[in-house]
JSON list of C-alpha atoms in Angstrom, two decimals:
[
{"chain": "A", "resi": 8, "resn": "UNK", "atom": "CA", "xyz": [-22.57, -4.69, -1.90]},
{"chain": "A", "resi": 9, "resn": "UNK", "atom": "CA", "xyz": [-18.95, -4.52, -3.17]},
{"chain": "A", "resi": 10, "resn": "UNK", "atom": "CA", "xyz": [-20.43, -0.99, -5.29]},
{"chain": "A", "resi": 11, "resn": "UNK", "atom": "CA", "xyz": [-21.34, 0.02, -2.65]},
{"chain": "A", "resi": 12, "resn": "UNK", "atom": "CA", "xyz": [-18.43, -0.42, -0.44]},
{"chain": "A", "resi": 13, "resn": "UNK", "atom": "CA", "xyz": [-16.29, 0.64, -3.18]},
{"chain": "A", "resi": 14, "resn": "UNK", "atom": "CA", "xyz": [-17.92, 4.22, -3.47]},
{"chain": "A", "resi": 15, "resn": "UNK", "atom": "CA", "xyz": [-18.01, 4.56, 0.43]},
{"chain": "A", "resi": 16, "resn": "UNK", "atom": "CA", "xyz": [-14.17, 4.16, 0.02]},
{"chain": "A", "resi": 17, "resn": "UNK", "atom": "CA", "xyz": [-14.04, 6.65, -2.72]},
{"chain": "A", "resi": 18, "resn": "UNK", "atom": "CA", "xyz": [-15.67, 8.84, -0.67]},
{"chain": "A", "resi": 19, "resn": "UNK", "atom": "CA", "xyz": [-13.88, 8.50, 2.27]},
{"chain": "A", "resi": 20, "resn": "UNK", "atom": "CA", "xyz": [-10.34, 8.97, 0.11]},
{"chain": "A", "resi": 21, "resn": "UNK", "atom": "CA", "xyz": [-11.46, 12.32, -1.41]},
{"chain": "A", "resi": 22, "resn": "UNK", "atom": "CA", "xyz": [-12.63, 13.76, 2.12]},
{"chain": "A", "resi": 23, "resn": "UNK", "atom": "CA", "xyz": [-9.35, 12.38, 3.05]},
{"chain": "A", "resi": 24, "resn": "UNK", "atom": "CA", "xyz": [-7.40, 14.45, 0.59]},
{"chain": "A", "resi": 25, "resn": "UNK", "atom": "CA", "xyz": [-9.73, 17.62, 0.81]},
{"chain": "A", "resi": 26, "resn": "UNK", "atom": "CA", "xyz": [-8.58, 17.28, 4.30]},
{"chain": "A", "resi": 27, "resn": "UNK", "atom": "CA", "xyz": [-4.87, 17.33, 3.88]},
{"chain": "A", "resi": 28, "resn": "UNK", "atom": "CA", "xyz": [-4.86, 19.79, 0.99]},
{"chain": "A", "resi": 29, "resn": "UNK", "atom": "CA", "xyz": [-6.67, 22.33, 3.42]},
{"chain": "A", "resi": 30, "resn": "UNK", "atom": "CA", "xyz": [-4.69, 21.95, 6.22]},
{"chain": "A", "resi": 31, "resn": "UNK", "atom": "CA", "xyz": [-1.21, 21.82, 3.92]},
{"chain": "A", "resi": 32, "resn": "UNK", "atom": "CA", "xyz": [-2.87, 25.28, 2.54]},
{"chain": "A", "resi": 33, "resn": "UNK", "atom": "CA", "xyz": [-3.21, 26.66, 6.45]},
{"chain": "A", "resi": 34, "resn": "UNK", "atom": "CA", "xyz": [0.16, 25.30, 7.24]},
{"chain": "A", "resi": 35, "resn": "UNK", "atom": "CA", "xyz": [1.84, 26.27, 4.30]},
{"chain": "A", "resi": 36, "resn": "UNK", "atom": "CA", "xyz": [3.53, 23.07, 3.46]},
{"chain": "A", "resi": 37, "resn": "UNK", "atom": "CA", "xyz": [2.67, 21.91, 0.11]},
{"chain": "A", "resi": 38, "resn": "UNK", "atom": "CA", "xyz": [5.85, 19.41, 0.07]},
{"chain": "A", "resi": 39, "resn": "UNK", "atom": "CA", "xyz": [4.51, 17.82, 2.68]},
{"chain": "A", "resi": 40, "resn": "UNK", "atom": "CA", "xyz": [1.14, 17.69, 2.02]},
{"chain": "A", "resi": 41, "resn": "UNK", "atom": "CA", "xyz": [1.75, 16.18, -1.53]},
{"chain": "A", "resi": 42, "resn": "UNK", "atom": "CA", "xyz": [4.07, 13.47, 0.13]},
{"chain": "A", "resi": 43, "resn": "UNK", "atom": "CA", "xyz": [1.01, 12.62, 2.48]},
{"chain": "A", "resi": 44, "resn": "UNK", "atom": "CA", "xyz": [-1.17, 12.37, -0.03]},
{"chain": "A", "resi": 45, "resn": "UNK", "atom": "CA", "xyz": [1.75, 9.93, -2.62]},
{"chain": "A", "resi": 46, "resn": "UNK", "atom": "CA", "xyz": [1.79, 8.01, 1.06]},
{"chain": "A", "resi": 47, "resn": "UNK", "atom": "CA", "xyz": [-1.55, 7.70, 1.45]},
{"chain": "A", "resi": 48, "resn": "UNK", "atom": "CA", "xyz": [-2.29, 6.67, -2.18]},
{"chain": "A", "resi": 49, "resn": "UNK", "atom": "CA", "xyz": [0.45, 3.79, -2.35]},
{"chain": "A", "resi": 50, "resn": "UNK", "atom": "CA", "xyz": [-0.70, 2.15, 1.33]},
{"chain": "A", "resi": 51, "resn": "UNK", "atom": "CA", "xyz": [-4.31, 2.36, -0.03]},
{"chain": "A", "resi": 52, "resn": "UNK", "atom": "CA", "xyz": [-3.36, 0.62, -3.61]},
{"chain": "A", "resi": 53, "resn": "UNK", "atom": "CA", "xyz": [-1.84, -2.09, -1.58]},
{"chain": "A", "resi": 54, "resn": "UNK", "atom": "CA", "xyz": [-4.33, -2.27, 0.75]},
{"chain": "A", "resi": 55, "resn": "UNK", "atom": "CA", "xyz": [-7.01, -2.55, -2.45]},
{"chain": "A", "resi": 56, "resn": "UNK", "atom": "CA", "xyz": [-4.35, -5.37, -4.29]},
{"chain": "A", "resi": 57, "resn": "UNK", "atom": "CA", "xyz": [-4.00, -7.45, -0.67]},
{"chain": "A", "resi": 58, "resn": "UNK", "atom": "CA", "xyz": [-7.66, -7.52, 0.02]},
{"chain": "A", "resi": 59, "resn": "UNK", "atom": "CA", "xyz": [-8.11, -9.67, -3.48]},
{"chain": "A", "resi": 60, "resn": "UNK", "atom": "CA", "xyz": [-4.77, -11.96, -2.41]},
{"chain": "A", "resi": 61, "resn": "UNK", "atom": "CA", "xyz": [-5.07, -15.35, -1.54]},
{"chain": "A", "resi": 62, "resn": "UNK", "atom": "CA", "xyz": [-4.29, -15.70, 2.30]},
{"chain": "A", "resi": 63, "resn": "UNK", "atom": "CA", "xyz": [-2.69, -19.88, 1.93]},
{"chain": "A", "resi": 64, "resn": "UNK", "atom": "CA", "xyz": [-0.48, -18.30, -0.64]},
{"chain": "A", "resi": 65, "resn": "UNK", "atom": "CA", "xyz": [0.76, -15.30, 0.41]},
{"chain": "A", "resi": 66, "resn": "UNK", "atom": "CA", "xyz": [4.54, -15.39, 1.02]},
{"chain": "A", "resi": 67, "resn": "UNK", "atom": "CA", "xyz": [5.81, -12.30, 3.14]},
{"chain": "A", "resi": 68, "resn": "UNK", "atom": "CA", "xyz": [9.39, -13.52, 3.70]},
{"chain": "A", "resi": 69, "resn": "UNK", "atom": "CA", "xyz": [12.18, -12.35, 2.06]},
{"chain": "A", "resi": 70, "resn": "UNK", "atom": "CA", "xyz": [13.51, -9.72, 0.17]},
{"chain": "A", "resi": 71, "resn": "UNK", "atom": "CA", "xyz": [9.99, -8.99, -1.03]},
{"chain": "A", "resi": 72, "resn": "UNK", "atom": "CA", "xyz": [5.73, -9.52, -0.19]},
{"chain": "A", "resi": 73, "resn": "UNK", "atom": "CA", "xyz": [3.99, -12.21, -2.46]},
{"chain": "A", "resi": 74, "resn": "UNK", "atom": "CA", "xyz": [0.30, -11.97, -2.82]},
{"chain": "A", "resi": 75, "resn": "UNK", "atom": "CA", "xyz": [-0.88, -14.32, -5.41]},
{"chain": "A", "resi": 76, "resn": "UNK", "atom": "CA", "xyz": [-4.51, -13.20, -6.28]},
{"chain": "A", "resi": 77, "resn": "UNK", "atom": "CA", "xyz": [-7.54, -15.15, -5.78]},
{"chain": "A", "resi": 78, "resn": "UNK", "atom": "CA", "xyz": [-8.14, -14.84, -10.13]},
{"chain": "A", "resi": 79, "resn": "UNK", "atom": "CA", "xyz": [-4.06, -16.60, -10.76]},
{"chain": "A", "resi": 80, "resn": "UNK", "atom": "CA", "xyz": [-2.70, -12.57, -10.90]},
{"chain": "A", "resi": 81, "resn": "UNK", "atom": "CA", "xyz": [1.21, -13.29, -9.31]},
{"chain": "A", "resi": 82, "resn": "UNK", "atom": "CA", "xyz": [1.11, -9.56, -7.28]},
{"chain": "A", "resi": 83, "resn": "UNK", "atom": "CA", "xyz": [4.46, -8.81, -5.23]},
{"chain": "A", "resi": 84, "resn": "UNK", "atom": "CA", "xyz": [5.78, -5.69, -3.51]},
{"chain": "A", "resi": 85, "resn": "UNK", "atom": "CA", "xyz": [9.16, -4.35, -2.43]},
{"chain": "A", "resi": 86, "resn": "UNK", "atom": "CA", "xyz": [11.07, -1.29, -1.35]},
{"chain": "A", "resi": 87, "resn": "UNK", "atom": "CA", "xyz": [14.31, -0.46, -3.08]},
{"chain": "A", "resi": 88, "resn": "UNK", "atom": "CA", "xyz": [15.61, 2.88, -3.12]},
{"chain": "A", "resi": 89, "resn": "UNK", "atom": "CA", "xyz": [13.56, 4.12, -0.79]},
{"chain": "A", "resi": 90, "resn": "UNK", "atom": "CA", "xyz": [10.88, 3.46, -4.11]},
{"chain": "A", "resi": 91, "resn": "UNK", "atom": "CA", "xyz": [7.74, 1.25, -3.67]},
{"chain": "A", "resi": 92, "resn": "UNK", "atom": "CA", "xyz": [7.59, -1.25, -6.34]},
{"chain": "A", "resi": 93, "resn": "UNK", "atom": "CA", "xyz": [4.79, -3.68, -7.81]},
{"chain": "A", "resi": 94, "resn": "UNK", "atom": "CA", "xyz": [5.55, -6.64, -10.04]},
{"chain": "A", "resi": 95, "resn": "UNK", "atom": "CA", "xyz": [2.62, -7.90, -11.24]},
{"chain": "A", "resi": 96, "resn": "UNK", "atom": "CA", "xyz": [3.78, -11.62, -13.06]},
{"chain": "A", "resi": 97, "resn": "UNK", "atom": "CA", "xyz": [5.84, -12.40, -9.79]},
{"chain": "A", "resi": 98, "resn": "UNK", "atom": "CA", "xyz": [5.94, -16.34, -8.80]},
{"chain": "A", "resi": 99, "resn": "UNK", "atom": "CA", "xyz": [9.21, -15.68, -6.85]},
{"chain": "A", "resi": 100, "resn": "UNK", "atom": "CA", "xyz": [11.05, -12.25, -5.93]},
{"chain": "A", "resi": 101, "resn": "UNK", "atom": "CA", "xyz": [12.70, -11.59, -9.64]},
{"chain": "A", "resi": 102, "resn": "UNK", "atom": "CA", "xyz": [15.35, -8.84, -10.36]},
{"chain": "A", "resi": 103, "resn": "UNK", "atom": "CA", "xyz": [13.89, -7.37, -13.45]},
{"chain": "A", "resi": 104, "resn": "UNK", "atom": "CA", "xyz": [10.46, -6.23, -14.04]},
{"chain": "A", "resi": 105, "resn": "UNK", "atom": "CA", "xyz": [9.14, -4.24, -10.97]},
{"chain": "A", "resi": 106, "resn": "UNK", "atom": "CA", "xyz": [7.74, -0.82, -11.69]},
{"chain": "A", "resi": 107, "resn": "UNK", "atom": "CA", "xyz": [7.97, 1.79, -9.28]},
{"chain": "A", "resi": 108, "resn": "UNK", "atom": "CA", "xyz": [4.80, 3.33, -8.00]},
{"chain": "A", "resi": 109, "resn": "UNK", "atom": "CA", "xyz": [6.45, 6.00, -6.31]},
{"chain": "A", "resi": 110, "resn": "UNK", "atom": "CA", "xyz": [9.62, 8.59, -6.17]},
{"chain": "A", "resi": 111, "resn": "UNK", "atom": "CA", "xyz": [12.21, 9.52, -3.95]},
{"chain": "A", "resi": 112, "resn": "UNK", "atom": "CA", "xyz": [12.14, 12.82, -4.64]},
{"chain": "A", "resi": 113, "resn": "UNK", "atom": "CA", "xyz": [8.23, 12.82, -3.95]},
{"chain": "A", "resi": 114, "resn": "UNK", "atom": "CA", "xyz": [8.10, 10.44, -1.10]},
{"chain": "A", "resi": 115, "resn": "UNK", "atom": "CA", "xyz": [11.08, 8.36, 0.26]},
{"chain": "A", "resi": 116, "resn": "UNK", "atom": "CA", "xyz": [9.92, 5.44, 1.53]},
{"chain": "A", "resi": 117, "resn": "UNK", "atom": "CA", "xyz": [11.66, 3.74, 4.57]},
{"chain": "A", "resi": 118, "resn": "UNK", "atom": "CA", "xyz": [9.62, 0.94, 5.27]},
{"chain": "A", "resi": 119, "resn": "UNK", "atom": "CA", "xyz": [7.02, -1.17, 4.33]},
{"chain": "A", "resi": 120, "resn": "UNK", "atom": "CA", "xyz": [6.05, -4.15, 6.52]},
{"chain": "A", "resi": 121, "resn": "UNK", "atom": "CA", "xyz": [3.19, -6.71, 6.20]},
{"chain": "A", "resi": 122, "resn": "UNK", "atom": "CA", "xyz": [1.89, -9.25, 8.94]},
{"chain": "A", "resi": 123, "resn": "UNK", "atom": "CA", "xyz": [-0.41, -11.91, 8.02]},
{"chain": "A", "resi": 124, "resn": "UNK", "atom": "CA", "xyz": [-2.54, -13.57, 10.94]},
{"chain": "A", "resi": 125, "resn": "UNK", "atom": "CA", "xyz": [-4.43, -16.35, 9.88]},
{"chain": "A", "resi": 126, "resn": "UNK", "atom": "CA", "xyz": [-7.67, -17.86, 10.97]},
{"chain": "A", "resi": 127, "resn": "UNK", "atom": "CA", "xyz": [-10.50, -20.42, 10.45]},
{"chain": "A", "resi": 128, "resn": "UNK", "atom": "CA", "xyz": [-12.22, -18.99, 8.63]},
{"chain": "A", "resi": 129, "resn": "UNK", "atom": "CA", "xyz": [-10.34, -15.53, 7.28]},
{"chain": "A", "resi": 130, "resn": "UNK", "atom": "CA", "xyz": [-6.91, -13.71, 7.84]},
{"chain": "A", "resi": 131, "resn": "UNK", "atom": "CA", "xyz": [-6.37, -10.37, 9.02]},
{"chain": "A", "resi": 132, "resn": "UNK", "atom": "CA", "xyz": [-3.43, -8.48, 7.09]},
{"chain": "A", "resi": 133, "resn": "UNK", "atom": "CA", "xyz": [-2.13, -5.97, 8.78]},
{"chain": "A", "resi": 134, "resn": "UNK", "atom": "CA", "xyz": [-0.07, -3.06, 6.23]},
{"chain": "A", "resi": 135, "resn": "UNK", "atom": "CA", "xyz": [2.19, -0.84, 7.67]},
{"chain": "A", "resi": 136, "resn": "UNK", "atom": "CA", "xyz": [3.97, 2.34, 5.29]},
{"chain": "A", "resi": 137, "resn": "UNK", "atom": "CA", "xyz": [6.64, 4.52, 6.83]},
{"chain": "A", "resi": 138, "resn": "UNK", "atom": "CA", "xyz": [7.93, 7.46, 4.84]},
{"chain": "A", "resi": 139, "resn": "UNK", "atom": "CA", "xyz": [9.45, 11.28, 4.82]},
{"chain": "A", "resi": 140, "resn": "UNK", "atom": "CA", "xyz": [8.89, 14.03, 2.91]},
{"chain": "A", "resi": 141, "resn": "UNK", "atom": "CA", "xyz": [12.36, 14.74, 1.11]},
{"chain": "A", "resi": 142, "resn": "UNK", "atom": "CA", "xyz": [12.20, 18.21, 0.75]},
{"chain": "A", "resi": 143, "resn": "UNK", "atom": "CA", "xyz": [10.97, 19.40, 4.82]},
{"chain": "A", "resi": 144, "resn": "UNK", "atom": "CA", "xyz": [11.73, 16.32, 6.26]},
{"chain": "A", "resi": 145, "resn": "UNK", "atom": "CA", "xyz": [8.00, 15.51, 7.80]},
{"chain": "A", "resi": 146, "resn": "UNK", "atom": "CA", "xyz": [7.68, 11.61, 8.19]},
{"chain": "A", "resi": 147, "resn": "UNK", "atom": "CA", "xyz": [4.30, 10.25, 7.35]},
{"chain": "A", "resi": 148, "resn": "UNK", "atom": "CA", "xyz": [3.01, 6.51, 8.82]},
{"chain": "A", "resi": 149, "resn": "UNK", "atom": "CA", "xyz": [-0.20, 4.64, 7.55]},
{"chain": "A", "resi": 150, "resn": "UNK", "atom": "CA", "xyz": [-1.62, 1.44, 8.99]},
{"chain": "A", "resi": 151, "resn": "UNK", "atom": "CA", "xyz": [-4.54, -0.91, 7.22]},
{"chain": "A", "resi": 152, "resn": "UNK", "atom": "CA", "xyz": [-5.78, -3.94, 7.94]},
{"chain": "A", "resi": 153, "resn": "UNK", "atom": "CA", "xyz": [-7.39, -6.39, 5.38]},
{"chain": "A", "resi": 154, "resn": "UNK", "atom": "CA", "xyz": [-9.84, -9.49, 6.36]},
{"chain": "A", "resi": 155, "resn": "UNK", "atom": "CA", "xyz": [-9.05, -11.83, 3.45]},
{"chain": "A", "resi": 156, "resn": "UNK", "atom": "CA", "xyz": [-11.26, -14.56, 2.80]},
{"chain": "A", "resi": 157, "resn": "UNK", "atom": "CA", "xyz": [-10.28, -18.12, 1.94]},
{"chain": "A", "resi": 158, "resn": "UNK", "atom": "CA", "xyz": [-11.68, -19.37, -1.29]},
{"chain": "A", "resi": 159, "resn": "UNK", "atom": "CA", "xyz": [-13.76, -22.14, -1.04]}
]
């Protein structure tokens, strides 16, 4: 099932991208269609981290998003100069240690946002990415939404 679903995904991403490269191609903006892909891409890593995160654990206040995994992995995000960055041993919000997953000059990101609604029996996080294309000014904005189970 999760093969499955992971391949449908797969699939889904590269008809995704075909899309964007062939309409950058008609447009003629390769800037922008390379920062909509870099946007697309980080939104759907943390999308693919969250939906392994443990939902009682998660911490989303602060000056960064904690999503302790489900296997003991400490995952956290943050945006600092207009950069999206991962630390993966994070217990807390650190200073050192983050690694950037994207580039200004690629894609400057101005906001990333995460909601958690809980439930019974799941919780529903919602992921939000906001970002511009540095070089023609274009803004790009993805929204996902991850059911995460509770362990049992």
């Amino acid at each position: 099932m999760m093969v499955a679903a992971s391949l449908g995904l797969l699939v889904v991403l590269a008809v995704q991208q075909t899309w964007a490269w062939q309409l950058g191609q008609q447009l003629g903006s390769g800037e922008s269609t390379k920062a909509f892909l870099t946007a697309q891409s980080l939104i759907e890593q943390i999308a693919q981290d969250a939906a392994n995160a443990n939902p009682d654990a998660i911490a989303l206040s602060g000056r960064c998003y904690l999503l302790p995994q489900h296997d003991g992995r400490l995952l956290a995000y943050r945006v600092k100069n207009r950069q999206v960055q991962r630390h993966t041993l994070a217990p807390h919000c650190p200073e050192r240690g983050w690694q950037s997953l994207s580039h200004y000059h690629d894609i400057a990101v101005d906001e990333l946002v995460m909601q958690l609604t809980p439930t019974a029996a799941a919780a529903l996080l919602e992921l939000a990415l906001r970002a511009k294309s540095p070089r023609d000014d274009s803004y790009h904005a993805f929204k996902r939404e991850v059911v995460l189970h509770v362990a049992r």
